[in-house]
Amino acid sequence: MVVSLNTTFWSRLFLVAALFNYVIGLPIVFARRWSYDLSYVPDVTRDAMALRLWAGFGFAVVLIGIGYHIVARDVTQNRGIVLLGILAKLFDVVNLTTLYAWDLARPLVLVPAAIDFAFTIAFVRFWMLTRTV
């Protein structure tokens, strides 16, 4: 771990990332139909399986948020969670942008995609700063 790491900054950043994931994920889990309708165009199916998978995706978002919360509590530990977070954020950026580009999702999905992209850049920076020599 780099000695000059500003742990307060990084701890706050990971806490914000956790809160963002909770804000996105919990409505998907508990208000799946509403959040699905908000995210996808009317032509996309609303069958029971699609809604269940959507809720499962929301649960994964919440779990990843818990991981960020764990990192926020002590940024000098649990570095591996950050790598998972980078991959998860990149998945969201690519997936949401692609769904929008294919006219399956509403423009609203580009907001979390952009925020996830910003977090990805920050998390890669953290990953590079905390690598061992």
Coordinates of C-alpha atoms in Angstrom, one line a residue:
M1 CA 0.0 0.0 0.0
V2 CA 1.3 3.5 -0.9
V3 CA 2.1 5.4 2.3
S4 CA 0.9 8.8 0.9
L5 CA -2.6 7.5 0.0
N6 CA -5.3 10.0 1.1
T7 CA -7.4 7.4 2.9
T8 CA -10.1 10.0 3.8
F9 CA -10.7 10.9 0.2
W10 CA -10.8 7.3 -1.0
S11 CA -13.0 6.2 1.9
R12 CA -15.5 8.9 1.1
L13 CA -15.4 8.0 -2.6
F14 CA -16.1 4.4 -1.9
L15 CA -18.9 5.3 0.4
V16 CA -20.5 7.5 -2.3
A17 CA -20.1 4.6 -4.7
A18 CA -21.9 2.3 -2.2
L19 CA -24.7 4.8 -1.7
F20 CA -25.1 5.2 -5.5
N21 CA -25.4 1.4 -5.9
Y22 CA -28.0 1.3 -3.1
V23 CA -30.0 4.1 -4.7
I24 CA -29.9 2.3 -8.1
G25 CA -30.3 -1.3 -6.8
L26 CA -32.9 -1.2 -4.1
P27 CA -35.6 0.3 -6.4
I28 CA -34.9 -2.4 -8.9
V29 CA -35.3 -5.1 -6.2
F30 CA -38.4 -3.7 -4.5
A31 CA -40.1 -1.8 -7.3
R32 CA -39.1 -3.9 -10.2
R33 CA -42.0 -3.2 -12.5
W34 CA -41.8 0.6 -12.0
S35 CA -38.0 0.7 -12.4
Y36 CA -38.2 -1.6 -15.5
D37 CA -40.8 0.6 -17.1
L38 CA -38.6 3.7 -16.3
S39 CA -35.6 2.1 -17.9
Y40 CA -36.8 0.2 -21.0
V41 CA -38.9 1.2 -24.0
P42 CA -42.5 -0.2 -24.3
D43 CA -41.5 -2.7 -27.0
V44 CA -39.3 -4.6 -24.6
T45 CA -41.0 -7.5 -22.9
R46 CA -42.5 -7.2 -19.5
D47 CA -43.0 -10.9 -18.9
A48 CA -42.6 -12.4 -15.4
M49 CA -39.1 -13.9 -16.2
A50 CA -37.8 -10.5 -17.5
L51 CA -38.9 -8.8 -14.3
R52 CA -37.4 -11.6 -12.1
L53 CA -34.1 -11.2 -14.0
W54 CA -34.3 -7.5 -13.6
A55 CA -34.7 -7.9 -9.8
G56 CA -31.8 -10.3 -9.7
F57 CA -29.7 -7.6 -11.5
G58 CA -30.8 -5.1 -8.8
F59 CA -29.8 -7.5 -6.1
A60 CA -26.3 -7.8 -7.7
V61 CA -26.0 -4.0 -7.8
V62 CA -26.8 -3.9 -4.0
L63 CA -24.3 -6.6 -3.3
I64 CA -21.6 -4.7 -5.1
G65 CA -22.6 -1.7 -3.1
I66 CA -22.0 -3.6 0.0
G67 CA -18.5 -4.4 -1.3
Y68 CA -17.8 -0.7 -1.8
H69 CA -19.1 -0.1 1.7
I70 CA -16.6 -2.7 3.0
V71 CA -13.8 -0.9 1.2
A72 CA -14.9 2.5 2.4
R73 CA -14.5 1.3 6.0
D74 CA -10.8 0.6 5.5
V75 CA -9.3 1.4 2.1
T76 CA -6.1 -0.3 3.0
Q77 CA -7.8 -3.7 3.0
N78 CA -10.0 -5.6 0.6
R79 CA -8.3 -4.4 -2.5
G80 CA -9.7 -7.3 -4.5
I81 CA -13.2 -6.0 -4.1
V82 CA -12.1 -2.9 -6.1
L83 CA -11.1 -5.0 -9.0
L84 CA -14.6 -6.7 -9.0
G85 CA -16.1 -3.2 -8.8
I86 CA -14.1 -2.0 -11.8
L87 CA -15.4 -5.0 -13.8
A88 CA -19.0 -4.5 -12.6
K89 CA -18.9 -0.8 -13.5
L90 CA -17.5 -1.5 -16.9
F91 CA -20.2 -4.1 -17.5
D92 CA -22.9 -1.5 -16.7
V93 CA -21.3 1.2 -18.9
V94 CA -21.1 -1.2 -21.9
N95 CA -24.5 -2.9 -21.3
L96 CA -26.5 0.2 -20.6
T97 CA -25.0 2.2 -23.5
T98 CA -25.5 -0.8 -25.9
L99 CA -29.1 -1.2 -24.8
Y100 CA -29.7 2.5 -25.4
A101 CA -27.9 2.3 -28.8
W102 CA -30.1 -0.6 -29.8
D103 CA -33.2 1.4 -28.9
L104 CA -34.2 -1.0 -26.1
A105 CA -33.6 1.4 -23.2
R106 CA -34.6 5.0 -22.6
P107 CA -32.1 7.8 -22.5
L108 CA -32.4 7.8 -18.7
V109 CA -30.1 4.7 -18.5
L110 CA -27.2 6.9 -19.8
V111 CA -27.1 8.8 -16.5
P112 CA -26.0 5.8 -14.4
A113 CA -23.8 4.6 -17.2
A114 CA -22.0 8.0 -17.1
I115 CA -21.7 7.9 -13.4
D116 CA -20.4 4.3 -13.5
F117 CA -17.8 5.4 -16.1
A118 CA -16.6 8.2 -13.7
F119 CA -16.4 5.7 -10.9
T120 CA -14.5 3.2 -13.1
I121 CA -11.9 5.9 -13.8
A122 CA -11.5 6.7 -10.1
F123 CA -11.4 3.0 -9.2
V124 CA -8.7 2.3 -11.8
R125 CA -6.7 5.2 -10.3
F126 CA -7.1 3.8 -6.8
W127 CA -6.1 0.3 -8.1
M128 CA -2.9 1.8 -9.7
L129 CA -2.0 3.8 -6.6
T130 CA -2.4 0.8 -4.3
R131 CA -0.5 -1.7 -6.3
T132 CA 2.5 -3.3 -4.6
V133 CA 5.9 -2.8 -6.2

